[in-house]
């Protein structure tokens, strides 16, 4: 179980940051998802863990937004009474270090170029609609197949294919507009 969690922690964190736009909140969400997985599913076979974890993580992200909606309603009501205020949220997304150095270019110029391209890609992914971003990250980042992605998202396989297609077309358009070809 600990090996599995060590493998997915960085990707899960990044996925949560893309969804909630706040590193501290994303860290809390990932930790809660990991705890739920260990508490309720530690007896499951290792092959089932990735899909279970993704489902738990996506539900935790949705729960965060549901709680936020309730909180913002109360904050708005209280601020109208002059009793409360609103906090600013969201820090800029920082690029995480790469653990596997096999894909890191040797020259500093190439490393800088790669970091710039990754920054543009991450910004473009962040601008995708939530369901497209979720489908794209599950399919191409987490490398789940269409049926696993559909189960994790709670939708049909056709919806996954549609969301992924729209996401890749939108990302390709952004990259082309910036003169980037991959």
PDB file of C-alpha atoms in Angstrom:
ATOM      1  CA  UNK A   1       0.000   0.000   0.000  1.00  0.00           C
ATOM      2  CA  UNK A   2       2.783   2.458   0.901  1.00  0.00           C
ATOM      3  CA  UNK A   3       4.552   1.796  -2.418  1.00  0.00           C
ATOM      4  CA  UNK A   4       1.350   2.557  -4.310  1.00  0.00           C
ATOM      5  CA  UNK A   5       0.782   5.780  -2.366  1.00  0.00           C
ATOM      6  CA  UNK A   6       4.383   6.865  -2.948  1.00  0.00           C
ATOM      7  CA  UNK A   7       3.921   6.330  -6.691  1.00  0.00           C
ATOM      8  CA  UNK A   8       0.746   8.384  -6.986  1.00  0.00           C
ATOM      9  CA  UNK A   9       1.277  11.184  -4.470  1.00  0.00           C
ATOM     10  CA  UNK A  10       2.909  13.737  -6.804  1.00  0.00           C
ATOM     11  CA  UNK A  11       0.510  13.141  -9.687  1.00  0.00           C
ATOM     12  CA  UNK A  12      -2.483  13.246  -7.344  1.00  0.00           C
ATOM     13  CA  UNK A  13      -1.215  16.486  -5.814  1.00  0.00           C
ATOM     14  CA  UNK A  14      -0.724  18.083  -9.221  1.00  0.00           C
ATOM     15  CA  UNK A  15      -4.158  16.900 -10.331  1.00  0.00           C
ATOM     16  CA  UNK A  16      -5.712  18.425  -7.203  1.00  0.00           C
ATOM     17  CA  UNK A  17      -3.835  21.706  -7.707  1.00  0.00           C
ATOM     18  CA  UNK A  18      -5.202  21.895 -11.243  1.00  0.00           C
ATOM     19  CA  UNK A  19      -8.711  21.394  -9.880  1.00  0.00           C
ATOM     20  CA  UNK A  20      -8.723  23.654  -6.799  1.00  0.00           C
ATOM     21  CA  UNK A  21      -6.001  26.208  -7.672  1.00  0.00           C
ATOM     22  CA  UNK A  22      -4.598  26.175  -4.136  1.00  0.00           C
ATOM     23  CA  UNK A  23      -1.623  24.070  -3.050  1.00  0.00           C
ATOM     24  CA  UNK A  24      -2.539  23.849   0.643  1.00  0.00           C
ATOM     25  CA  UNK A  25      -6.088  22.760  -0.132  1.00  0.00           C
ATOM     26  CA  UNK A  26      -4.835  20.320  -2.770  1.00  0.00           C
ATOM     27  CA  UNK A  27      -2.461  18.763  -0.241  1.00  0.00           C
ATOM     28  CA  UNK A  28      -5.320  18.348   2.243  1.00  0.00           C
ATOM     29  CA  UNK A  29      -7.502  16.729  -0.414  1.00  0.00           C
ATOM     30  CA  UNK A  30      -4.783  14.266  -1.441  1.00  0.00           C
ATOM     31  CA  UNK A  31      -4.015  13.352   2.166  1.00  0.00           C
ATOM     32  CA  UNK A  32      -7.691  12.799   2.933  1.00  0.00           C
ATOM     33  CA  UNK A  33      -8.065  10.635  -0.181  1.00  0.00           C
ATOM     34  CA  UNK A  34      -5.031   8.561   0.796  1.00  0.00           C
ATOM     35  CA  UNK A  35      -6.367   8.093   4.322  1.00  0.00           C
ATOM     36  CA  UNK A  36      -9.763   6.992   3.012  1.00  0.00           C
ATOM     37  CA  UNK A  37      -8.098   4.510   0.690  1.00  0.00           C
ATOM     38  CA  UNK A  38      -6.018   3.011   3.493  1.00  0.00           C
ATOM     39  CA  UNK A  39      -8.885   2.950   5.993  1.00  0.00           C
ATOM     40  CA  UNK A  40     -11.500   1.390   3.750  1.00  0.00           C
ATOM     41  CA  UNK A  41      -9.681  -0.482   0.989  1.00  0.00           C
ATOM     42  CA  UNK A  42      -6.354  -1.716   2.370  1.00  0.00           C
ATOM     43  CA  UNK A  43      -7.553  -5.307   1.958  1.00  0.00           C
ATOM     44  CA  UNK A  44      -8.157  -4.906  -1.805  1.00  0.00           C
ATOM     45  CA  UNK A  45      -5.747  -6.339  -4.399  1.00  0.00           C
ATOM     46  CA  UNK A  46      -3.054  -3.983  -5.697  1.00  0.00           C
ATOM     47  CA  UNK A  47      -4.552  -4.019  -9.203  1.00  0.00           C
ATOM     48  CA  UNK A  48      -7.743  -2.371  -7.930  1.00  0.00           C
ATOM     49  CA  UNK A  49      -6.009   0.429  -6.001  1.00  0.00           C
ATOM     50  CA  UNK A  50      -5.393   2.919  -8.862  1.00  0.00           C
ATOM     51  CA  UNK A  51      -9.039   3.032  -9.886  1.00  0.00           C
ATOM     52  CA  UNK A  52     -10.280   3.147  -6.299  1.00  0.00           C
ATOM     53  CA  UNK A  53      -7.856   5.932  -5.444  1.00  0.00           C
ATOM     54  CA  UNK A  54      -8.838   8.009  -8.481  1.00  0.00           C
ATOM     55  CA  UNK A  55     -12.510   7.652  -7.607  1.00  0.00           C
ATOM     56  CA  UNK A  56     -11.848   8.678  -3.994  1.00  0.00           C
ATOM     57  CA  UNK A  57      -9.696  11.625  -5.133  1.00  0.00           C
ATOM     58  CA  UNK A  58     -12.297  12.889  -7.606  1.00  0.00           C
ATOM     59  CA  UNK A  59     -15.026  12.603  -4.970  1.00  0.00           C
ATOM     60  CA  UNK A  60     -12.846  14.512  -2.489  1.00  0.00           C
ATOM     61  CA  UNK A  61     -12.344  17.303  -5.040  1.00  0.00           C
ATOM     62  CA  UNK A  62     -16.097  17.475  -5.689  1.00  0.00           C
ATOM     63  CA  UNK A  63     -16.761  17.526  -1.933  1.00  0.00           C
ATOM     64  CA  UNK A  64     -14.343  20.447  -1.598  1.00  0.00           C
ATOM     65  CA  UNK A  65     -16.318  22.460  -4.145  1.00  0.00           C
ATOM     66  CA  UNK A  66     -19.633  21.534  -2.523  1.00  0.00           C
ATOM     67  CA  UNK A  67     -18.361  22.673   0.879  1.00  0.00           C
ATOM     68  CA  UNK A  68     -16.993  25.836  -0.715  1.00  0.00           C
ATOM     69  CA  UNK A  69     -20.383  26.649  -2.184  1.00  0.00           C
ATOM     70  CA  UNK A  70     -22.026  26.342   1.225  1.00  0.00           C
ATOM     71  CA  UNK A  71     -19.269  28.399   2.866  1.00  0.00           C
ATOM     72  CA  UNK A  72     -19.505  31.146   0.257  1.00  0.00           C
ATOM     73  CA  UNK A  73     -23.253  31.345   0.813  1.00  0.00           C
ATOM     74  CA  UNK A  74     -22.730  31.884   4.529  1.00  0.00           C
ATOM     75  CA  UNK A  75     -19.815  34.257   3.953  1.00  0.00           C
ATOM     76  CA  UNK A  76     -21.975  36.332   1.650  1.00  0.00           C
ATOM     77  CA  UNK A  77     -24.815  36.389   4.148  1.00  0.00           C
ATOM     78  CA  UNK A  78     -22.493  37.308   7.017  1.00  0.00           C
ATOM     79  CA  UNK A  79     -20.661  39.948   5.003  1.00  0.00           C
ATOM     80  CA  UNK A  80     -23.990  41.579   4.227  1.00  0.00           C
ATOM     81  CA  UNK A  81     -24.484  41.850   7.980  1.00  0.00           C
ATOM     82  CA  UNK A  82     -20.984  43.280   8.389  1.00  0.00           C
ATOM     83  CA  UNK A  83     -19.830  40.307  10.504  1.00  0.00           C
ATOM     84  CA  UNK A  84     -17.370  38.567   8.175  1.00  0.00           C
ATOM     85  CA  UNK A  85     -14.931  39.023   5.354  1.00  0.00           C
ATOM     86  CA  UNK A  86     -13.634  37.052   2.425  1.00  0.00           C
ATOM     87  CA  UNK A  87     -10.115  35.644   2.226  1.00  0.00           C
ATOM     88  CA  UNK A  88      -8.064  35.817  -0.953  1.00  0.00           C
ATOM     89  CA  UNK A  89      -7.172  32.404  -2.240  1.00  0.00           C
ATOM     90  CA  UNK A  90      -4.880  30.787  -4.767  1.00  0.00           C
ATOM     91  CA  UNK A  91      -1.170  30.865  -5.165  1.00  0.00           C
ATOM     92  CA  UNK A  92       0.539  30.675  -8.544  1.00  0.00           C
ATOM     93  CA  UNK A  93       1.074  27.141  -9.718  1.00  0.00           C
ATOM     94  CA  UNK A  94       4.709  26.164  -9.486  1.00  0.00           C
ATOM     95  CA  UNK A  95       6.304  23.498 -11.616  1.00  0.00           C
ATOM     96  CA  UNK A  96       7.269  20.464  -9.562  1.00  0.00           C
ATOM     97  CA  UNK A  97      10.696  18.914  -9.884  1.00  0.00           C
ATOM     98  CA  UNK A  98      11.056  15.837 -12.027  1.00  0.00           C
ATOM     99  CA  UNK A  99      12.121  12.719 -10.137  1.00  0.00           C
ATOM    100  CA  UNK A 100      13.066  10.682 -13.185  1.00  0.00           C
ATOM    101  CA  UNK A 101      16.024  12.422 -14.791  1.00  0.00           C
ATOM    102  CA  UNK A 102      15.788  10.371 -17.999  1.00  0.00           C
ATOM    103  CA  UNK A 103      13.572  13.029 -19.637  1.00  0.00           C
ATOM    104  CA  UNK A 104      15.548  16.038 -18.451  1.00  0.00           C
ATOM    105  CA  UNK A 105      17.597  17.659 -21.219  1.00  0.00           C
ATOM    106  CA  UNK A 106      21.340  17.928 -20.658  1.00  0.00           C
ATOM    107  CA  UNK A 107      21.864  21.582 -21.550  1.00  0.00           C
ATOM    108  CA  UNK A 108      20.500  24.438 -19.445  1.00  0.00           C
ATOM    109  CA  UNK A 109      19.007  26.061 -22.547  1.00  0.00           C
ATOM    110  CA  UNK A 110      17.013  22.914 -23.335  1.00  0.00           C
ATOM    111  CA  UNK A 111      15.942  22.613 -19.682  1.00  0.00           C
ATOM    112  CA  UNK A 112      14.704  26.216 -19.764  1.00  0.00           C
ATOM    113  CA  UNK A 113      12.863  25.604 -23.027  1.00  0.00           C
ATOM    114  CA  UNK A 114      11.248  22.458 -21.595  1.00  0.00           C
ATOM    115  CA  UNK A 115      10.209  24.337 -18.435  1.00  0.00           C
ATOM    116  CA  UNK A 116       8.659  27.096 -20.558  1.00  0.00           C
ATOM    117  CA  UNK A 117       6.709  24.591 -22.658  1.00  0.00           C
ATOM    118  CA  UNK A 118       5.549  22.740 -19.527  1.00  0.00           C
ATOM    119  CA  UNK A 119       4.396  26.018 -18.008  1.00  0.00           C
ATOM    120  CA  UNK A 120       2.363  26.812 -21.121  1.00  0.00           C
ATOM    121  CA  UNK A 121       0.875  23.301 -21.154  1.00  0.00           C
ATOM    122  CA  UNK A 122      -0.010  23.467 -17.458  1.00  0.00           C
ATOM    123  CA  UNK A 123      -1.646  26.871 -17.903  1.00  0.00           C
ATOM    124  CA  UNK A 124      -3.627  25.540 -20.870  1.00  0.00           C
ATOM    125  CA  UNK A 125      -4.713  22.444 -18.917  1.00  0.00           C
ATOM    126  CA  UNK A 126      -5.765  24.676 -16.041  1.00  0.00           C
ATOM    127  CA  UNK A 127      -7.995  26.692 -18.396  1.00  0.00           C
ATOM    128  CA  UNK A 128      -9.873  23.618 -19.658  1.00  0.00           C
ATOM    129  CA  UNK A 129     -13.420  23.091 -18.403  1.00  0.00           C
ATOM    130  CA  UNK A 130     -13.451  20.890 -15.283  1.00  0.00           C
ATOM    131  CA  UNK A 131     -14.782  17.697 -16.894  1.00  0.00           C
ATOM    132  CA  UNK A 132     -12.420  17.971 -19.879  1.00  0.00           C
ATOM    133  CA  UNK A 133      -9.479  18.566 -17.543  1.00  0.00           C
ATOM    134  CA  UNK A 134     -10.496  15.607 -15.371  1.00  0.00           C
ATOM    135  CA  UNK A 135     -10.855  13.272 -18.363  1.00  0.00           C
ATOM    136  CA  UNK A 136      -7.599  14.469 -19.925  1.00  0.00           C
ATOM    137  CA  UNK A 137      -5.584  14.029 -16.719  1.00  0.00           C
ATOM    138  CA  UNK A 138      -7.021  10.607 -15.957  1.00  0.00           C
ATOM    139  CA  UNK A 139      -6.511   9.294 -19.495  1.00  0.00           C
ATOM    140  CA  UNK A 140      -3.147  10.787 -20.406  1.00  0.00           C
ATOM    141  CA  UNK A 141      -1.481  11.585 -17.098  1.00  0.00           C
ATOM    142  CA  UNK A 142      -2.726   8.714 -14.972  1.00  0.00           C
ATOM    143  CA  UNK A 143      -2.774   6.461 -18.058  1.00  0.00           C
ATOM    144  CA  UNK A 144      -6.161   4.932 -17.263  1.00  0.00           C
ATOM    145  CA  UNK A 145      -8.020   3.336 -20.134  1.00  0.00           C
ATOM    146  CA  UNK A 146     -11.410   4.632 -21.302  1.00  0.00           C
ATOM    147  CA  UNK A 147     -13.482   2.281 -19.139  1.00  0.00           C
ATOM    148  CA  UNK A 148     -11.431   2.984 -16.002  1.00  0.00           C
ATOM    149  CA  UNK A 149     -11.680   6.712 -16.631  1.00  0.00           C
ATOM    150  CA  UNK A 150     -15.437   6.430 -17.103  1.00  0.00           C
ATOM    151  CA  UNK A 151     -15.747   4.586 -13.783  1.00  0.00           C
ATOM    152  CA  UNK A 152     -13.553   7.139 -11.996  1.00  0.00           C
ATOM    153  CA  UNK A 153     -15.544  10.044 -13.422  1.00  0.00           C
ATOM    154  CA  UNK A 154     -18.924   8.395 -13.000  1.00  0.00           C
ATOM    155  CA  UNK A 155     -19.932   8.818 -16.649  1.00  0.00           C
ATOM    156  CA  UNK A 156     -20.154   6.818 -19.871  1.00  0.00           C
ATOM    157  CA  UNK A 157     -17.195   5.806 -22.030  1.00  0.00           C
ATOM    158  CA  UNK A 158     -18.574   7.975 -24.836  1.00  0.00           C
ATOM    159  CA  UNK A 159     -18.496  11.010 -22.556  1.00  0.00           C
ATOM    160  CA  UNK A 160     -14.866  10.277 -21.682  1.00  0.00           C
ATOM    161  CA  UNK A 161     -13.944  10.086 -25.359  1.00  0.00           C
ATOM    162  CA  UNK A 162     -15.780  13.339 -26.092  1.00  0.00           C
ATOM    163  CA  UNK A 163     -14.169  15.192 -23.171  1.00  0.00           C
ATOM    164  CA  UNK A 164     -10.695  13.902 -24.105  1.00  0.00           C
ATOM    165  CA  UNK A 165     -11.126  14.809 -27.749  1.00  0.00           C
ATOM    166  CA  UNK A 166     -12.273  18.324 -26.924  1.00  0.00           C
ATOM    167  CA  UNK A 167      -9.440  18.747 -24.402  1.00  0.00           C
ATOM    168  CA  UNK A 168      -6.717  17.606 -26.815  1.00  0.00           C
ATOM    169  CA  UNK A 169      -8.084  19.834 -29.597  1.00  0.00           C
ATOM    170  CA  UNK A 170      -8.198  22.830 -27.246  1.00  0.00           C
ATOM    171  CA  UNK A 171      -4.664  22.163 -25.992  1.00  0.00           C
ATOM    172  CA  UNK A 172      -3.330  21.675 -29.525  1.00  0.00           C
ATOM    173  CA  UNK A 173      -4.910  24.973 -30.573  1.00  0.00           C
ATOM    174  CA  UNK A 174      -3.294  26.825 -27.657  1.00  0.00           C
ATOM    175  CA  UNK A 175       0.101  25.270 -28.367  1.00  0.00           C
ATOM    176  CA  UNK A 176      -0.095  26.028 -32.097  1.00  0.00           C
ATOM    177  CA  UNK A 177      -1.035  29.641 -31.332  1.00  0.00           C
ATOM    178  CA  UNK A 178       2.159  29.921 -29.274  1.00  0.00           C
ATOM    179  CA  UNK A 179       4.260  28.300 -32.018  1.00  0.00           C
ATOM    180  CA  UNK A 180       4.869  25.034 -30.156  1.00  0.00           C
ATOM    181  CA  UNK A 181       4.880  21.719 -31.972  1.00  0.00           C
ATOM    182  CA  UNK A 182       5.344  18.478 -30.071  1.00  0.00           C
TER     183      UNK A 182
END
